[in-house]
CSV table of C-alpha atoms in Angstrom, one decimal:
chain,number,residue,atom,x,y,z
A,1,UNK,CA,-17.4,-15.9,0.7
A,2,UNK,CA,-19.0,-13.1,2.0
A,3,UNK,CA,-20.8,-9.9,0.6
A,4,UNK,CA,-21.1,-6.6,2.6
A,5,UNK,CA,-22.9,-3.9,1.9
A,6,UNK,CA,-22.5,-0.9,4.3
A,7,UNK,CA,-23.0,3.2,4.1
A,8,UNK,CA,-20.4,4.1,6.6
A,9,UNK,CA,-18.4,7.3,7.0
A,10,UNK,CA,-15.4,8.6,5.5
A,11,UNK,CA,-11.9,8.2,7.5
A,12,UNK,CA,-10.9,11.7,8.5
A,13,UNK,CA,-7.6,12.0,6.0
A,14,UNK,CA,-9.5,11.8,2.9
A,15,UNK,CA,-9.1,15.3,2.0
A,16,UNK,CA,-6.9,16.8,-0.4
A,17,UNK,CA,-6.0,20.5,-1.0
A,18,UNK,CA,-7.6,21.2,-4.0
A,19,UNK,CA,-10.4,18.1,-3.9
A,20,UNK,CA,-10.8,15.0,-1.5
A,21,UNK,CA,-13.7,13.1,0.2
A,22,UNK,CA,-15.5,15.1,3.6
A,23,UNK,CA,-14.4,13.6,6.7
A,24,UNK,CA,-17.0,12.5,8.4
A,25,UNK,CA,-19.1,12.2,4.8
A,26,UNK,CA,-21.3,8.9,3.9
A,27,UNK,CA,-19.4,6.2,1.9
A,28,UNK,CA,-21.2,3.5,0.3
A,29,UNK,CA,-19.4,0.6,0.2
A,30,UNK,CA,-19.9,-2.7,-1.7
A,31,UNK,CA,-17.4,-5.8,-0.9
A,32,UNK,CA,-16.8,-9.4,-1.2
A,33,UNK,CA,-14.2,-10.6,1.1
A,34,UNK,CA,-13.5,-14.0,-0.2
A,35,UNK,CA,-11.2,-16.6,2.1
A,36,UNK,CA,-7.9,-17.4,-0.4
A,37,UNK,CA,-5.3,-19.6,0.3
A,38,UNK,CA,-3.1,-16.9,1.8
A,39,UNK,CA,-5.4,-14.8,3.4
A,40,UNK,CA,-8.7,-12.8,2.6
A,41,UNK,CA,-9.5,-11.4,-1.0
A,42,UNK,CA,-11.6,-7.8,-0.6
A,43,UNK,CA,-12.8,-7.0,-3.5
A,44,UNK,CA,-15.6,-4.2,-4.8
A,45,UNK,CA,-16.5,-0.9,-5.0
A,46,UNK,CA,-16.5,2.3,-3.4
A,47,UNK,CA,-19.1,5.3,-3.7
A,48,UNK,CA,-17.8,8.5,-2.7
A,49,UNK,CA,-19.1,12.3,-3.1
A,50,UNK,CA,-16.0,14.4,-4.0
A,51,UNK,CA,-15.7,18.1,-3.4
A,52,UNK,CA,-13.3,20.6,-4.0
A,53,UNK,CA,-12.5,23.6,-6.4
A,54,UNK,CA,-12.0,23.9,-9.6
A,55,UNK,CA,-8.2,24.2,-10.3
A,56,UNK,CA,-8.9,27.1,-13.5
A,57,UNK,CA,-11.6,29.2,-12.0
A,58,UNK,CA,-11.3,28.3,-8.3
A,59,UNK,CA,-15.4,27.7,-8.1
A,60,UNK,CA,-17.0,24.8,-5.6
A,61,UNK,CA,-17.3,21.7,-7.3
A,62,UNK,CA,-18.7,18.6,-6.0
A,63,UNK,CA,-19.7,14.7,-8.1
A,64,UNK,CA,-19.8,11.2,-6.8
A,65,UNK,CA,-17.1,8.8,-8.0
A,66,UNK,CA,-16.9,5.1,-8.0
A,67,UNK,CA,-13.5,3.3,-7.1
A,68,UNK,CA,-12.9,-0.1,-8.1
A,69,UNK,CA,-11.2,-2.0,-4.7
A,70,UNK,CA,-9.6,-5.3,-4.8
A,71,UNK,CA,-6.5,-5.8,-2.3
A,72,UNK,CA,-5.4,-8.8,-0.4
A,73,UNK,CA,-4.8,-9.3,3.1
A,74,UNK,CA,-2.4,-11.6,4.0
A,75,UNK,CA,-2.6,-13.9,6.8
A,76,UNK,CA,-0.1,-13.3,9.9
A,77,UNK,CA,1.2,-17.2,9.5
A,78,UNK,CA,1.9,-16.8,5.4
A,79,UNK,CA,5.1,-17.7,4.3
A,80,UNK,CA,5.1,-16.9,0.5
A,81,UNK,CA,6.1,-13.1,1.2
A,82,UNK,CA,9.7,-12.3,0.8
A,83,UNK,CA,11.0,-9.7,3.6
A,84,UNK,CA,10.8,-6.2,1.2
A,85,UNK,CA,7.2,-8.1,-0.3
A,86,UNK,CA,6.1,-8.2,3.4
A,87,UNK,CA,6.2,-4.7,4.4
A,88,UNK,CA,3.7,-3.6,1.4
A,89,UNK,CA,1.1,-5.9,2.0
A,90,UNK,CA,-1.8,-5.5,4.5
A,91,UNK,CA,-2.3,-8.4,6.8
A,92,UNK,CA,-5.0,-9.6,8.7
A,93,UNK,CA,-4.5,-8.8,12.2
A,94,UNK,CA,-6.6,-10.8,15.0
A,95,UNK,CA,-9.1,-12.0,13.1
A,96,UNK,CA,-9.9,-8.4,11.7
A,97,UNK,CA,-8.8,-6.1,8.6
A,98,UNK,CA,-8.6,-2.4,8.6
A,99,UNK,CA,-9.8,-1.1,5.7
A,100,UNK,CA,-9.0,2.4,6.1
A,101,UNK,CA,-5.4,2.7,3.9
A,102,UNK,CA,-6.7,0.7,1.3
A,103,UNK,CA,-10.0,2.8,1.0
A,104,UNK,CA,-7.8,6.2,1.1
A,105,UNK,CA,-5.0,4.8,-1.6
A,106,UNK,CA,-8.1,3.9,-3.7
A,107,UNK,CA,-10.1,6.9,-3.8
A,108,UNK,CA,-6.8,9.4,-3.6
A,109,UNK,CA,-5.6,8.0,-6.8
A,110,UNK,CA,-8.3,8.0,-8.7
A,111,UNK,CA,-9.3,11.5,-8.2
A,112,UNK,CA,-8.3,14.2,-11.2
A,113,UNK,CA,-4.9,15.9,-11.0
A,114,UNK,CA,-6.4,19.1,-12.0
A,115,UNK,CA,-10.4,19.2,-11.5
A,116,UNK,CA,-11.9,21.1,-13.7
A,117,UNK,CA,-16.3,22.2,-13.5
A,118,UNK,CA,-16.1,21.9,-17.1
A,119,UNK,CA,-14.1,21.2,-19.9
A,120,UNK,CA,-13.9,24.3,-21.8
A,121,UNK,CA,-13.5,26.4,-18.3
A,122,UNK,CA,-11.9,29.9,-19.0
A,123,UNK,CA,-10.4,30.1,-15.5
A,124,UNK,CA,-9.6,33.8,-14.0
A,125,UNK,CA,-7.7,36.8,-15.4
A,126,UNK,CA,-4.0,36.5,-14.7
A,127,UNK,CA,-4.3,40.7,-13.9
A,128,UNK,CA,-7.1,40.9,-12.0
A,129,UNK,CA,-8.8,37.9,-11.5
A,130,UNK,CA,-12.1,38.4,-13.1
A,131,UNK,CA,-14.1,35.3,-13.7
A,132,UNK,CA,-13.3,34.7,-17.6
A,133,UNK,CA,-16.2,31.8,-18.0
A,134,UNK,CA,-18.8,35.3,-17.7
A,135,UNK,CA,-17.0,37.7,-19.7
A,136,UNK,CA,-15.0,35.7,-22.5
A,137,UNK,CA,-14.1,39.2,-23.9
A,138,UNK,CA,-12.4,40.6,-21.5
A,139,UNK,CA,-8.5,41.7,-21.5
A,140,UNK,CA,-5.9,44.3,-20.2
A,141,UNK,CA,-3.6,46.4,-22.5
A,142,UNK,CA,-0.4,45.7,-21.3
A,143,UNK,CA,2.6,47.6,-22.1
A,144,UNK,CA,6.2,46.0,-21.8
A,145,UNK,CA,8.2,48.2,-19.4
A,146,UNK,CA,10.9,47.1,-21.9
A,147,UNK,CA,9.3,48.3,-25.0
A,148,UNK,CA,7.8,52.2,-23.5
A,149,UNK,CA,10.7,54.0,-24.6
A,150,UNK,CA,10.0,52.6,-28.7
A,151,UNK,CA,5.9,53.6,-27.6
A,152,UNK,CA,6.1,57.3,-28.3
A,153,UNK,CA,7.6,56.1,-32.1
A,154,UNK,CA,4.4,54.9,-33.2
A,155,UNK,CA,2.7,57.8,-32.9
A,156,UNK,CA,5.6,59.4,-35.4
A,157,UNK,CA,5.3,57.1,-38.2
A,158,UNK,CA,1.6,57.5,-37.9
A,159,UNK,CA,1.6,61.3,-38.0
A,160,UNK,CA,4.4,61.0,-40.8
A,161,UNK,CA,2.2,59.0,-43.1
A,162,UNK,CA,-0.4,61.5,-42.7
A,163,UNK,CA,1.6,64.3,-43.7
A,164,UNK,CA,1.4,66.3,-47.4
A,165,UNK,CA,3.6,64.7,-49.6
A,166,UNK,CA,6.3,67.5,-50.8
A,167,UNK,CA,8.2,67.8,-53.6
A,168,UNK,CA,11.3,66.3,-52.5
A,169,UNK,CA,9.9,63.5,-50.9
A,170,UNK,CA,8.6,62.4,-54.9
A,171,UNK,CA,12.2,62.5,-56.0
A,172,UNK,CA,13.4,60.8,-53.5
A,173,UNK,CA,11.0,58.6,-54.4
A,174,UNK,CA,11.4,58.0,-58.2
């Protein structure tokens, strides 16, 4: 059994659209690769700084995440893998292990499908794009293209209401 702990860089296709890892930025790992039966049991954790933008109001965000690792590698000789089995595992490959796609699956899944900087984020106006998180208040009177043509009737049942009641109108009425 062995422990290794290392700061070493990011693989370069960590990144994701919205948020990912840096390439090129410092990654502390923690392991224990462990000789098994089959092969060699990694097992740890991760430390990563994650950037990206918020997916509401599109500002920077940036936290450090730790992933839980534990994957292992199979030896070239092992026999207990059925042919489908064998193309999904890792193997150990002349007396070395690369850790790079097991590192990427682990960090890419457990980053958040839709980052947000903060819980109750507003996001932007769908009109103009106004950051709502500073001005909660703020909207747009929007008129239904559909609906203009019934707009000028408002103002007529208004202006009726406001008119002197005349004598025919009380019968009408009674």
């Amino acid at each position: 059994m062995r422990t290794i702990e290392e700061h070493v860089p990011a693989p370069k296709d960590f990144s994701v659209a919205l948020i990912g890892v840096q390439e090129g930025s410092a990654m502390d790992l923690n392991l224990r690769l462990e000789a098994v039966h089959e092969g060699i049991l990694v097992s740890g954790t991760a430390d990563v700084e994650v950037t990206g933008e918020c997916g509401r109001c599109l500002e920077p965000i940036r936290f450090d995440s730790d992933v839980d690792i534990q994957e292992l590698f199979y030896y070239s000789d092992s026999e207990s893998l059925s042919a489908e089995e064998e193309e999904e595992q890792h193997r150990v490959e002349n007396d070395a292990i690369d850790l790079e796609p097991v590192l990427r699956d682990a960090v890419v899944t457990s980053l958040p499908f839709q980052p947000v900087c903060r819980e109750d984020c507003k996001g932007l106006c769908a009109e103009c794009g106004a950051q709502l998180n500073d001005n909660p208040d703020h909207h747009h009177e929007i008129l239904d293209p559909r609906w203009s043509a019934l707009s000028g009737l408002a103002g007529t049942v208004a202006e009726n209401d406001a008119a002197p009641r005349k004598e025919s109108d009380e019968r009408e009425e009674s």
